[in-house]
mmCIF file of C-alpha atoms in Angstrom:
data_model
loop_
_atom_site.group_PDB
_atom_site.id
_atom_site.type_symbol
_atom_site.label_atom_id
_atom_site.label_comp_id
_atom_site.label_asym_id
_atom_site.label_seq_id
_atom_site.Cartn_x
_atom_site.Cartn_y
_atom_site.Cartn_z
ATOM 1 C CA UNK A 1 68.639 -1.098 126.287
ATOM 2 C CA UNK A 2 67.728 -4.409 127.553
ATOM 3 C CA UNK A 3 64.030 -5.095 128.173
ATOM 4 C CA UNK A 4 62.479 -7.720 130.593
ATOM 5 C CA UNK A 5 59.957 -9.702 129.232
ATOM 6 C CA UNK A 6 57.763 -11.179 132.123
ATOM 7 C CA UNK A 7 55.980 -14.863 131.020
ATOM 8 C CA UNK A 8 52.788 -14.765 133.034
ATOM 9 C CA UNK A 9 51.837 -18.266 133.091
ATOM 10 C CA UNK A 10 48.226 -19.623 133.507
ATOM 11 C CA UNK A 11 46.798 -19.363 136.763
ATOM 12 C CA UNK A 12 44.118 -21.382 137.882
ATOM 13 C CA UNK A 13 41.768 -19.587 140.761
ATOM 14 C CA UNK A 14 39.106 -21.231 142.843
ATOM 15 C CA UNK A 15 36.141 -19.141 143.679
ATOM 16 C CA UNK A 16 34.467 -21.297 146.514
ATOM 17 C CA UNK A 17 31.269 -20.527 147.204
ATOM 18 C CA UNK A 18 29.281 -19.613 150.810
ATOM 19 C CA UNK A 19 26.941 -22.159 151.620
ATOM 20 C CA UNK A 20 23.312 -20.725 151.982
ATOM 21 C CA UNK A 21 20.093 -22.360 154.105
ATOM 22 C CA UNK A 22 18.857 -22.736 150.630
ATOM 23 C CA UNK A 23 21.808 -24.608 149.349
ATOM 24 C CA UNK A 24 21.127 -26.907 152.827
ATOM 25 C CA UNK A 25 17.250 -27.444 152.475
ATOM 26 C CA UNK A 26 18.197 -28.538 148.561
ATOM 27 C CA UNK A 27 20.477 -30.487 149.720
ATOM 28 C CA UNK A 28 18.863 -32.400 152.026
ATOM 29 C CA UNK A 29 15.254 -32.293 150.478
ATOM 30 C CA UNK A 30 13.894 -29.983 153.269
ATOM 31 C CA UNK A 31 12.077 -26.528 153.778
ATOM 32 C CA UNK A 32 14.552 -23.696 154.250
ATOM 33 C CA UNK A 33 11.883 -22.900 157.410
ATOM 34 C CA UNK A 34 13.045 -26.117 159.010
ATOM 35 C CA UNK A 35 16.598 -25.923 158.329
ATOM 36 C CA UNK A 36 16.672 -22.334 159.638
ATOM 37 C CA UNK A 37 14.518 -23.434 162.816
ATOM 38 C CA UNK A 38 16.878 -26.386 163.810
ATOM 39 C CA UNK A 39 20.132 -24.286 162.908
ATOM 40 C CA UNK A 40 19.071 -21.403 165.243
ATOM 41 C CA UNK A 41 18.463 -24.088 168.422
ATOM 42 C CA UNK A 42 14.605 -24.201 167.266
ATOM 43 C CA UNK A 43 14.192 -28.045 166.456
ATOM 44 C CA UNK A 44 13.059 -29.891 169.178
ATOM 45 C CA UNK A 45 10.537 -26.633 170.168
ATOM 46 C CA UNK A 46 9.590 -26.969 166.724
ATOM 47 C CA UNK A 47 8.770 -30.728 166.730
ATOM 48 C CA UNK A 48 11.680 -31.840 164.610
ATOM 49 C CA UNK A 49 12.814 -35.873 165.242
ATOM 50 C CA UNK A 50 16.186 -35.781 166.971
ATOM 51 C CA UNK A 51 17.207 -37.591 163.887
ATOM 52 C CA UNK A 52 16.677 -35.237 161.355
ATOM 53 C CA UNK A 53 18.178 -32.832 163.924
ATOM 54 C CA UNK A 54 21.369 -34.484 163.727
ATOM 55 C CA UNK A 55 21.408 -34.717 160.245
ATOM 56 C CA UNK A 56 20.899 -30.751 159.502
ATOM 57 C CA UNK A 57 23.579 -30.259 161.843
ATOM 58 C CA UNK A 58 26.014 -32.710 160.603
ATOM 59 C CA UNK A 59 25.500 -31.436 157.201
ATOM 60 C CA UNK A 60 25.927 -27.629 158.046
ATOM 61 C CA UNK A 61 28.727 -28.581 160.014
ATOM 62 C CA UNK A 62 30.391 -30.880 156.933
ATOM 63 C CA UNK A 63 29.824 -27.918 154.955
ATOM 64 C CA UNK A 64 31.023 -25.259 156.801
ATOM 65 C CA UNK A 65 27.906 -23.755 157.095
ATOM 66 C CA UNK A 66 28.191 -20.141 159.046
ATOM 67 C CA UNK A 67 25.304 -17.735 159.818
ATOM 68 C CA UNK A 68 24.864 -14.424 158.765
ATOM 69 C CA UNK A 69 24.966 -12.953 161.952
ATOM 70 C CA UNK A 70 23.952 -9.327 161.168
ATOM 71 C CA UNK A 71 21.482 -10.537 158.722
ATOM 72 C CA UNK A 72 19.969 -12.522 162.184
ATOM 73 C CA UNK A 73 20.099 -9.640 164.123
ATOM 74 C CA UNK A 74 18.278 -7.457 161.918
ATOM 75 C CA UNK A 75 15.345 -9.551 161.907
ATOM 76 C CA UNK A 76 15.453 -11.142 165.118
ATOM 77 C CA UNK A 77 15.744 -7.251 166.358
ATOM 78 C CA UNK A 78 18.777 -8.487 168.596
ATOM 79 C CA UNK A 79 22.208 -9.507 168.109
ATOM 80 C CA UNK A 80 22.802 -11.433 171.458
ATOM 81 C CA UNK A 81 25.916 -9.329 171.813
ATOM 82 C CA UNK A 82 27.027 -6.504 174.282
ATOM 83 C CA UNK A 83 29.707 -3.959 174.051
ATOM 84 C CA UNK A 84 31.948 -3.121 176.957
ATOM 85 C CA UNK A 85 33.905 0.120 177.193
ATOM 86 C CA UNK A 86 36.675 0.458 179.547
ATOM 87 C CA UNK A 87 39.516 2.967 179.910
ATOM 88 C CA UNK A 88 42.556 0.718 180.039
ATOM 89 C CA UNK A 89 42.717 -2.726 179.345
ATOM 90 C CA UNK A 90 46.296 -3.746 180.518
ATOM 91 C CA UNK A 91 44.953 -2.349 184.205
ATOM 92 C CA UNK A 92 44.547 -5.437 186.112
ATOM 93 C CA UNK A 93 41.372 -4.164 187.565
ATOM 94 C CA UNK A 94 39.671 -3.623 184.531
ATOM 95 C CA UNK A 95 41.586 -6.843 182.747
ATOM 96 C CA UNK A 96 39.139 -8.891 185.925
ATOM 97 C CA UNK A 97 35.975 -6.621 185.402
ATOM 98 C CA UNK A 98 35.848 -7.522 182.012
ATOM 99 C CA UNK A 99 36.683 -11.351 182.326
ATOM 100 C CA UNK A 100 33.548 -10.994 184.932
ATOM 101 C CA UNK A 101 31.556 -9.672 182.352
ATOM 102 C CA UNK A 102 32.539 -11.877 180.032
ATOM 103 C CA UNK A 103 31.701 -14.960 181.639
ATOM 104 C CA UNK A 104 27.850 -13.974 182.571
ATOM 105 C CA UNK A 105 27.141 -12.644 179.571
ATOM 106 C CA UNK A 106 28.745 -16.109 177.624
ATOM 107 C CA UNK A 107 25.905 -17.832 180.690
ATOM 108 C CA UNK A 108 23.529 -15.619 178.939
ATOM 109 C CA UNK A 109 24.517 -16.640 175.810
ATOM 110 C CA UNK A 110 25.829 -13.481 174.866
ATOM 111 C CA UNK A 111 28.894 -12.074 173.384
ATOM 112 C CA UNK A 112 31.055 -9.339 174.755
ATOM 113 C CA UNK A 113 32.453 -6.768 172.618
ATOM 114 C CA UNK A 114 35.609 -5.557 174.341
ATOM 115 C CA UNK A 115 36.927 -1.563 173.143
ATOM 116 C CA UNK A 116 39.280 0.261 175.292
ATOM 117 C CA UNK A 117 39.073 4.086 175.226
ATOM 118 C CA UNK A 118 42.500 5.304 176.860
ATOM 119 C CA UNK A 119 40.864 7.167 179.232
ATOM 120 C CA UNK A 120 40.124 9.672 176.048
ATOM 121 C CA UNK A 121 36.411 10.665 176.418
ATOM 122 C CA UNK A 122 36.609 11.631 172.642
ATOM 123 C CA UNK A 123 37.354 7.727 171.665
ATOM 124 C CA UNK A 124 34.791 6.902 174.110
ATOM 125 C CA UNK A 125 32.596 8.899 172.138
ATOM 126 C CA UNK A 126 33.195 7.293 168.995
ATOM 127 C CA UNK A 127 33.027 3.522 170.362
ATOM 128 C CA UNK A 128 29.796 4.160 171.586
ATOM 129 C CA UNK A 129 28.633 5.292 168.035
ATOM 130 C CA UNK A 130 30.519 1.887 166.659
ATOM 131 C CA UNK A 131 29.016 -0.214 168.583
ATOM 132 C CA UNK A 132 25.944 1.159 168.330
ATOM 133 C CA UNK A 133 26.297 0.756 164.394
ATOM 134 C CA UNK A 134 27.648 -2.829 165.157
ATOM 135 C CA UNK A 135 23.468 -3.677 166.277
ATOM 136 C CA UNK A 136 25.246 -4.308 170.045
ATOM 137 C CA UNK A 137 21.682 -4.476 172.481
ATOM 138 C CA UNK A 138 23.090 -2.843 175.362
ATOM 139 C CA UNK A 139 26.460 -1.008 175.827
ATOM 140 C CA UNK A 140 27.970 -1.345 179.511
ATOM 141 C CA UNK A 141 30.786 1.661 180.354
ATOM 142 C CA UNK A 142 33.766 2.400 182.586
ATOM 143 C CA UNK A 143 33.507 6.302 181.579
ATOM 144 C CA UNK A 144 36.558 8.947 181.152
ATOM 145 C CA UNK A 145 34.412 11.634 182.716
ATOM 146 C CA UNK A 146 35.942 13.852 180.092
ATOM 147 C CA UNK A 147 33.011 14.078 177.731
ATOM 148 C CA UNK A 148 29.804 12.832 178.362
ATOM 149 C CA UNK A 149 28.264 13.533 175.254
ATOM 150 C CA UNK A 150 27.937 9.722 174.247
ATOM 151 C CA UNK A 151 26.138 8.714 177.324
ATOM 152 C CA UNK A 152 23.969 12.196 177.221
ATOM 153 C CA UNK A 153 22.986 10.629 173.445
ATOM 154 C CA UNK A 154 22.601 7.066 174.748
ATOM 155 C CA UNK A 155 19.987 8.821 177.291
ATOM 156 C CA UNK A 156 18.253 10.737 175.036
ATOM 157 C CA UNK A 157 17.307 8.092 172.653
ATOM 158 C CA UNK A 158 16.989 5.579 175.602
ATOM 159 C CA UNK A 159 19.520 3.058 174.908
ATOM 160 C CA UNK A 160 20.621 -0.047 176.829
ATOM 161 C CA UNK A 161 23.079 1.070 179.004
ATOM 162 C CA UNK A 162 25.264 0.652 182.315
ATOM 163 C CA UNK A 163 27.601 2.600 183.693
ATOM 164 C CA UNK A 164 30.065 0.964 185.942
ATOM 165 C CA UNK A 165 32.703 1.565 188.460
ATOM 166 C CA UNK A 166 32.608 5.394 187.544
ATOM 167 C CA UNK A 167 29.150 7.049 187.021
ATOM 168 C CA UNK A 168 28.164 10.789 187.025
ATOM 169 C CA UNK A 169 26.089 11.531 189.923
ATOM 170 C CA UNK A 170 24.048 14.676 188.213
ATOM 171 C CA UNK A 171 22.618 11.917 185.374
ATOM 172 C CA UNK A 172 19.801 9.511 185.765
ATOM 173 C CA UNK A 173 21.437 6.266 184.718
ATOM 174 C CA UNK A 174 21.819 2.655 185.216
ATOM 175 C CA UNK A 175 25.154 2.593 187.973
ATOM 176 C CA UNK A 176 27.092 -0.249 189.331
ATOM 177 C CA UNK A 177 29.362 1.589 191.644
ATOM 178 C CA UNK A 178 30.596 1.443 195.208
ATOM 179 C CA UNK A 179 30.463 3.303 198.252
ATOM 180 C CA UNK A 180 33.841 5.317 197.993
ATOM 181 C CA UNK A 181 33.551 7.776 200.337
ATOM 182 C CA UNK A 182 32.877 5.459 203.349
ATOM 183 C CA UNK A 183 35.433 2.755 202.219
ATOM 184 C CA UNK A 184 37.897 5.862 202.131
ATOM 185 C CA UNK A 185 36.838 6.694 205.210
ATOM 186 C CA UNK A 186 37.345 3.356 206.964
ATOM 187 C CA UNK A 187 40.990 2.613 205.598
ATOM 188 C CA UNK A 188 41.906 5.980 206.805
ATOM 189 C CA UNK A 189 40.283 5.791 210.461
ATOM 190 C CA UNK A 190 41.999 2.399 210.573
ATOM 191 C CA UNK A 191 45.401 3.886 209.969
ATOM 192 C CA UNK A 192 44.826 6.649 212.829
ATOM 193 C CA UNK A 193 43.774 3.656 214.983
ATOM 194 C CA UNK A 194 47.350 2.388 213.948
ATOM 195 C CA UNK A 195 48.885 5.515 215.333
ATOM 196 C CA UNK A 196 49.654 7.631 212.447
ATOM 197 C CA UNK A 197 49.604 11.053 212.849
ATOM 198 C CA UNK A 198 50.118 12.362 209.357
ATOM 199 C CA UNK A 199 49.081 10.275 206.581
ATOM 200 C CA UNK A 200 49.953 10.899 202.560
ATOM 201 C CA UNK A 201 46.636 10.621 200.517
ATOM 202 C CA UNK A 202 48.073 9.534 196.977
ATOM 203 C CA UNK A 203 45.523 9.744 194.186
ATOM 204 C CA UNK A 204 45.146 10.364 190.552
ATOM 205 C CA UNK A 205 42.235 11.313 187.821
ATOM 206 C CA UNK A 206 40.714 13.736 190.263
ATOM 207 C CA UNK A 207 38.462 14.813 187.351
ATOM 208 C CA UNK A 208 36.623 11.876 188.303
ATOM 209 C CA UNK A 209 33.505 11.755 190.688
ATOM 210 C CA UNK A 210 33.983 8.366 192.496
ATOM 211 C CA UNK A 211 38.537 9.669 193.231
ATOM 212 C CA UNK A 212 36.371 13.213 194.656
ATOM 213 C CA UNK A 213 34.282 10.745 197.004
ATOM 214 C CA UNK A 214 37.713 8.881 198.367
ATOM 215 C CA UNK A 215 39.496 12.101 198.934
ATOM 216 C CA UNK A 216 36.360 13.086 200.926
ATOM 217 C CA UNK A 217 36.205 10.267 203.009
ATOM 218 C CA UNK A 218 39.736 10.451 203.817
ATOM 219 C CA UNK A 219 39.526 14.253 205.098
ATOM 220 C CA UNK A 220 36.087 13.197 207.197
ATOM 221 C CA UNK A 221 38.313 10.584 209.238
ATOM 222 C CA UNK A 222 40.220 13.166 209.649
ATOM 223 C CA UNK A 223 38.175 15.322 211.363
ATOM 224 C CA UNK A 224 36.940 12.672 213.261
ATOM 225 C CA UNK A 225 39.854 11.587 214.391
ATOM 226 C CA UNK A 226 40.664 14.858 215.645
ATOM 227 C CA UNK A 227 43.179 16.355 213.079
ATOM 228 C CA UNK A 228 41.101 18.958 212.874
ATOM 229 C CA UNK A 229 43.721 21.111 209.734
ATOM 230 C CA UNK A 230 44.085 18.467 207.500
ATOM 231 C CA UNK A 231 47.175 19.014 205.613
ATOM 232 C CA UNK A 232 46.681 19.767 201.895
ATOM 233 C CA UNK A 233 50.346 19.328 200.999
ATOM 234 C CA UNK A 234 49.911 15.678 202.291
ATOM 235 C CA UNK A 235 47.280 14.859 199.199
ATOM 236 C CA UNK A 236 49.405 14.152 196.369
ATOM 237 C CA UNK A 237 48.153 14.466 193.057
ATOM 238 C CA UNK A 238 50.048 11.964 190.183
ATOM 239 C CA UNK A 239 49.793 12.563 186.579
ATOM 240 C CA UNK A 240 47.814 9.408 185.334
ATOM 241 C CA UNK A 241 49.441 9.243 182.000
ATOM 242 C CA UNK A 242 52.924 9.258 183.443
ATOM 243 C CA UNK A 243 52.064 7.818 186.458
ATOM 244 C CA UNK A 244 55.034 5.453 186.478
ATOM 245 C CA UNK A 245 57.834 8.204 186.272
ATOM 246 C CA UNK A 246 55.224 11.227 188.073
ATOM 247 C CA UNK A 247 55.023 8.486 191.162
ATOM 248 C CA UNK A 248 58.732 8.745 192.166
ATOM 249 C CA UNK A 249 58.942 12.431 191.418
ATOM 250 C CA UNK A 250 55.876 13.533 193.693
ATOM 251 C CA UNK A 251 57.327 11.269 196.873
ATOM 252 C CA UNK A 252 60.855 13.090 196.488
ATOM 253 C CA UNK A 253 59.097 15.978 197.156
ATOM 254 C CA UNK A 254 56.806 14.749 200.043
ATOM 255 C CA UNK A 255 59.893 13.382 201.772
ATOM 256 C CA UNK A 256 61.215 16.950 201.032
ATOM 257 C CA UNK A 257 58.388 18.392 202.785
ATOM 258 C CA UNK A 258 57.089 15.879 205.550
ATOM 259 C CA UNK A 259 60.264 14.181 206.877
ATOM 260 C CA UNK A 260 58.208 12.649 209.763
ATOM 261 C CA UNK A 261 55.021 10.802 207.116
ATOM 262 C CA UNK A 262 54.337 8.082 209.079
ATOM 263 C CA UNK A 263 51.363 6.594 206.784
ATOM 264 C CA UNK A 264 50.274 6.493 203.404
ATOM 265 C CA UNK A 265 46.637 6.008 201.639
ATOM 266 C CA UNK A 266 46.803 5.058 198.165
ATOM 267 C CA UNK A 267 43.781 5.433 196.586
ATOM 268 C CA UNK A 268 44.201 3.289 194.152
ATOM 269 C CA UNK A 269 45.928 -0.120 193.187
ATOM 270 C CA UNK A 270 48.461 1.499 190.584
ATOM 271 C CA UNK A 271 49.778 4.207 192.724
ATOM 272 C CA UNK A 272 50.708 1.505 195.891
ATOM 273 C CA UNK A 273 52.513 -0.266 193.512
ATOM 274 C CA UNK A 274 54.148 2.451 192.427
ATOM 275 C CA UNK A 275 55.320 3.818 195.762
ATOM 276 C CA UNK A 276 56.178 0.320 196.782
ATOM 277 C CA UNK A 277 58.918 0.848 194.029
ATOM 278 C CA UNK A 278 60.149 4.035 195.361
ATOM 279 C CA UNK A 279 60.229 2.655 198.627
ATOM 280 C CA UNK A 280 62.762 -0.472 197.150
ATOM 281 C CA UNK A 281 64.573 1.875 194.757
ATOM 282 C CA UNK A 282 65.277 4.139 197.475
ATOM 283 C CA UNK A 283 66.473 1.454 200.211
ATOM 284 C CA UNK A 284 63.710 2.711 202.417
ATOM 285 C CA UNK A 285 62.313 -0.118 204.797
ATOM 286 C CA UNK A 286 58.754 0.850 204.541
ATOM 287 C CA UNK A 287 57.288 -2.399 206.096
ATOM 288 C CA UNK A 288 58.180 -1.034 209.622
ATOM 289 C CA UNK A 289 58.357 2.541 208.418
ATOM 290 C CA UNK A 290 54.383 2.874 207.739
ATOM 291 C CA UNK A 291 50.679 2.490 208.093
ATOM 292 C CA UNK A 292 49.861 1.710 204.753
ATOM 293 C CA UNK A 293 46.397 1.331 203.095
ATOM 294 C CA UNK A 294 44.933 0.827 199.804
ATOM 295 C CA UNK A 295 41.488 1.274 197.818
ATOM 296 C CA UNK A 296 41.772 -1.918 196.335
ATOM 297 C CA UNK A 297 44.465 -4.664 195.628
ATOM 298 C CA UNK A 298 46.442 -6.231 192.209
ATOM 299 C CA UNK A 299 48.970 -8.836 192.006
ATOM 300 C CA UNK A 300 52.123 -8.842 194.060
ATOM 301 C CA UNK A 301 50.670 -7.001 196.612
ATOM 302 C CA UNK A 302 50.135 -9.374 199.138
ATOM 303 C CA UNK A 303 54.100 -10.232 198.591
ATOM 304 C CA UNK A 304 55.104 -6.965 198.717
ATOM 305 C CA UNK A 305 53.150 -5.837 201.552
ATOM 306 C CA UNK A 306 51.658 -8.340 203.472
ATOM 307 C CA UNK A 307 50.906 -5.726 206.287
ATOM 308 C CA UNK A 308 49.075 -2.985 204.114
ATOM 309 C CA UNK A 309 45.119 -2.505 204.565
ATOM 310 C CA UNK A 310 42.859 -3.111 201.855
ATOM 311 C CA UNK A 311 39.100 -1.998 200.664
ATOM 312 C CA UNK A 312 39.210 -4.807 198.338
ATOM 313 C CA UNK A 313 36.221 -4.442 195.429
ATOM 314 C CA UNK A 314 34.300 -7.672 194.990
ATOM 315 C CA UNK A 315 34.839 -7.475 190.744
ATOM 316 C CA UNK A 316 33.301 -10.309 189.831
ATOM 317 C CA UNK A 317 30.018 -9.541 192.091
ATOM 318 C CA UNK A 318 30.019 -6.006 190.362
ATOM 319 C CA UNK A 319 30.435 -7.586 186.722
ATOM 320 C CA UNK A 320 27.765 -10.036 187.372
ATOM 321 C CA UNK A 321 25.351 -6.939 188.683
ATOM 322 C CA UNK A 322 26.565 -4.755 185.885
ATOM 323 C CA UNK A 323 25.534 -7.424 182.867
ATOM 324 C CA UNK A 324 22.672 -8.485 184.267
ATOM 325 C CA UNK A 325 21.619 -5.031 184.768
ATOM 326 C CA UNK A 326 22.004 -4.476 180.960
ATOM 327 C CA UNK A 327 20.461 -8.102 180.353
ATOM 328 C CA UNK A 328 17.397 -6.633 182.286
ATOM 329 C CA UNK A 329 17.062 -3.461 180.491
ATOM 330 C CA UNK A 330 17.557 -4.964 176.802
ATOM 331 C CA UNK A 331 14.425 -7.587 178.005
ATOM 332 C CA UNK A 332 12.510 -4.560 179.341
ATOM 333 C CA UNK A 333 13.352 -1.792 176.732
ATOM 334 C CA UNK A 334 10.991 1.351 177.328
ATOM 335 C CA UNK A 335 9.590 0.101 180.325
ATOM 336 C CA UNK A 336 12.852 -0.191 182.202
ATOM 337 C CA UNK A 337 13.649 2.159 185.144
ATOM 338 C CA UNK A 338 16.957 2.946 185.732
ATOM 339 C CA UNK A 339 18.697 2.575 189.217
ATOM 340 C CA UNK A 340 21.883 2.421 190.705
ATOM 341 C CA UNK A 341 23.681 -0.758 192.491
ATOM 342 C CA UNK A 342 25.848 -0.356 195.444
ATOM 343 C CA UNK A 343 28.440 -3.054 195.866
ATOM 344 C CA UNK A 344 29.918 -3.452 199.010
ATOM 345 C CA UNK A 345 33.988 -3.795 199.172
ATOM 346 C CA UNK A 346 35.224 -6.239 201.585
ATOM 347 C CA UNK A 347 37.798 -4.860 204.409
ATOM 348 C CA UNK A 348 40.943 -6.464 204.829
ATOM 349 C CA UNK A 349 43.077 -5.451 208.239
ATOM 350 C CA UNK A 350 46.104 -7.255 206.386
ATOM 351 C CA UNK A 351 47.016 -9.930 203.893
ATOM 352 C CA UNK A 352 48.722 -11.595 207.073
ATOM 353 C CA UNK A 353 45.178 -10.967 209.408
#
């Protein structure tokens, strides 16, 4: 039998070394105070000549000097950094939200922690503890509604938080929501104004408190519009998970059912886009077929139909109330009161209006 015989030749490895404030102040013949005050953005509070500024930072910089960031945190008491948690971040709702966020917090100069929880309240659970062992300040949340249990924990021991676009009515906590019964209500009243006589109320995640408030408002317009027996068959429920193949499914049946549908409410962004591709797919001419409305817009919409209503939310005012919400409460800690922010969505008549 053959054997191998392996040569290992000499290897030479490089252990390089992290560069320490200590190393600097050596370096440079200074106190490791002063390099640590003009490294953190301390100098020229602390008296330092702009010349011996430049020099600690040119140094660091030649060196590849890096901060212990966690080491900071712990005895600064604050990391500078926030966590975000939102169900889904390919939605091009929450893909805006949480470039909104990002960009006042950055003007804050403070760093956003992005975690998605797949709408899975048990994930959400478990982000919250990660970023709460991560020393994040202040946590701001899109929540599942499945499981509260995180946010009843981040109450209890009176953590930094925000809840935003979704909230739970029953719990005293920071909110930045919007009024979605009444915006419901006004895309709906504007479609009986239109003529339409029976109108399909698409909608999804009905576990949720804030799709409960749009179904309300559209059965109040209802009644005030004088169908007084709304129509429960009309109210289509679609499977968020498999919303893309449960869309075309649940309007074969409402065609089934309702031959003479002559508008349609989608309450939200996903679900007209959805329908729109029924409507293409099945060679229906649904730009002079329908009244169509919409809680809320996304791309291609405007293209697709030009004509459609829209209770557009103002994202980037709602991220910029939602982080500097959580800005306020980190700055205030105990003494903070908690309160809810109601953003109002613009009303569109058209795209073409």
């Amino acid at each position: 039998m053959n054997r191998l015989k392996y040569v290992l030749k000499p290897s030479i490895y490089f252990c390089v070394k992290k560069t320490s404030i200590k190393d600097i102040a050596a370096e440079l013949h200074l106190s490791k105070a002063t390099i640590s005050w003009i490294l953190s953005g301390q100098g020229e509070t602390k008296g330092f000549s702009k010349a011996t500024i430049k020099r600690v930072k040119e140094y660091a910089e030649s060196v590849n000097y890096r901060p212990n960031l966690l080491a900071r945190s712990l005895s600064k008491g604050a990391s500078n950094t926030i966590g975000l948690i939102i169900p889904f971040i390919s939605d091009t709702f929450y893909a805006q939200l949480t470039q909104a966020i990002e960009q006042e917090a950055a003007r804050n100069n403070f760093v956003l922690i992005v975690c998605t929880s797949e709408g899975n309240g048990d994930k959400e659970n478990e982000l919250i503890k990660i970023l709460k062992s991560k020393q994040v300040d202040g946590i701001i949340i899109a929540p599942t509604q499945h499981s509260p249990k995180g946010i009843l924990q981040l109450i209890q021991e009176k953590y930094p938080f925000v809840l935003v676009d979704r909230y739970f009515p029953e719990l005293q906590t920071n909110a930045v929501i919007v009024d979605n019964e009444n915006c419901s209500l006004n895309i709906t009243q504007f479609l009986i104004r239109k003529g339409c006589k029976k109108i399909a109320f698409l909608t999804s995640d009905t576990q949720l408190y804030v799709m409960q408030e749009r179904q309300k408002g559209y059965l109040e317009a209802l009644k005030q519009g004088g169908i007084q027996s709304a129509d429960y068959s009309l109210i289509i429920e679609i499977d968020r998970n498999n919303y893309k193949t449960d869309t075309p499914q649940k309007m074969e049946q409402l065609f089934k059912q309702h031959l003479d549908v002559d508008g349609f409410f989608f309450a939200t962004h996903y679900l007209a886009m959805e329908a729109i591709r029924y409507f293409i797919n099945q060679n229906i001419e649904y730009k002079t077929s329908f009244h169509m409305g919409c809680f809320h817009e996304t791309t291609a919409l405007d293209v697709l139909a030009p004509t459609m209503c829209i209770s557009r939310m103002q994202l980037d005012k709602i991220g910029v109330t939602a982080t500097n919400l959580i800005l306020e409460n980190i700055r205030l800690g105990q003494d903070f009161i908690c309160r809810k922010e109601i953003i109002e969505n613009d009303f569109l008549p058209s795209y073409n209006a």
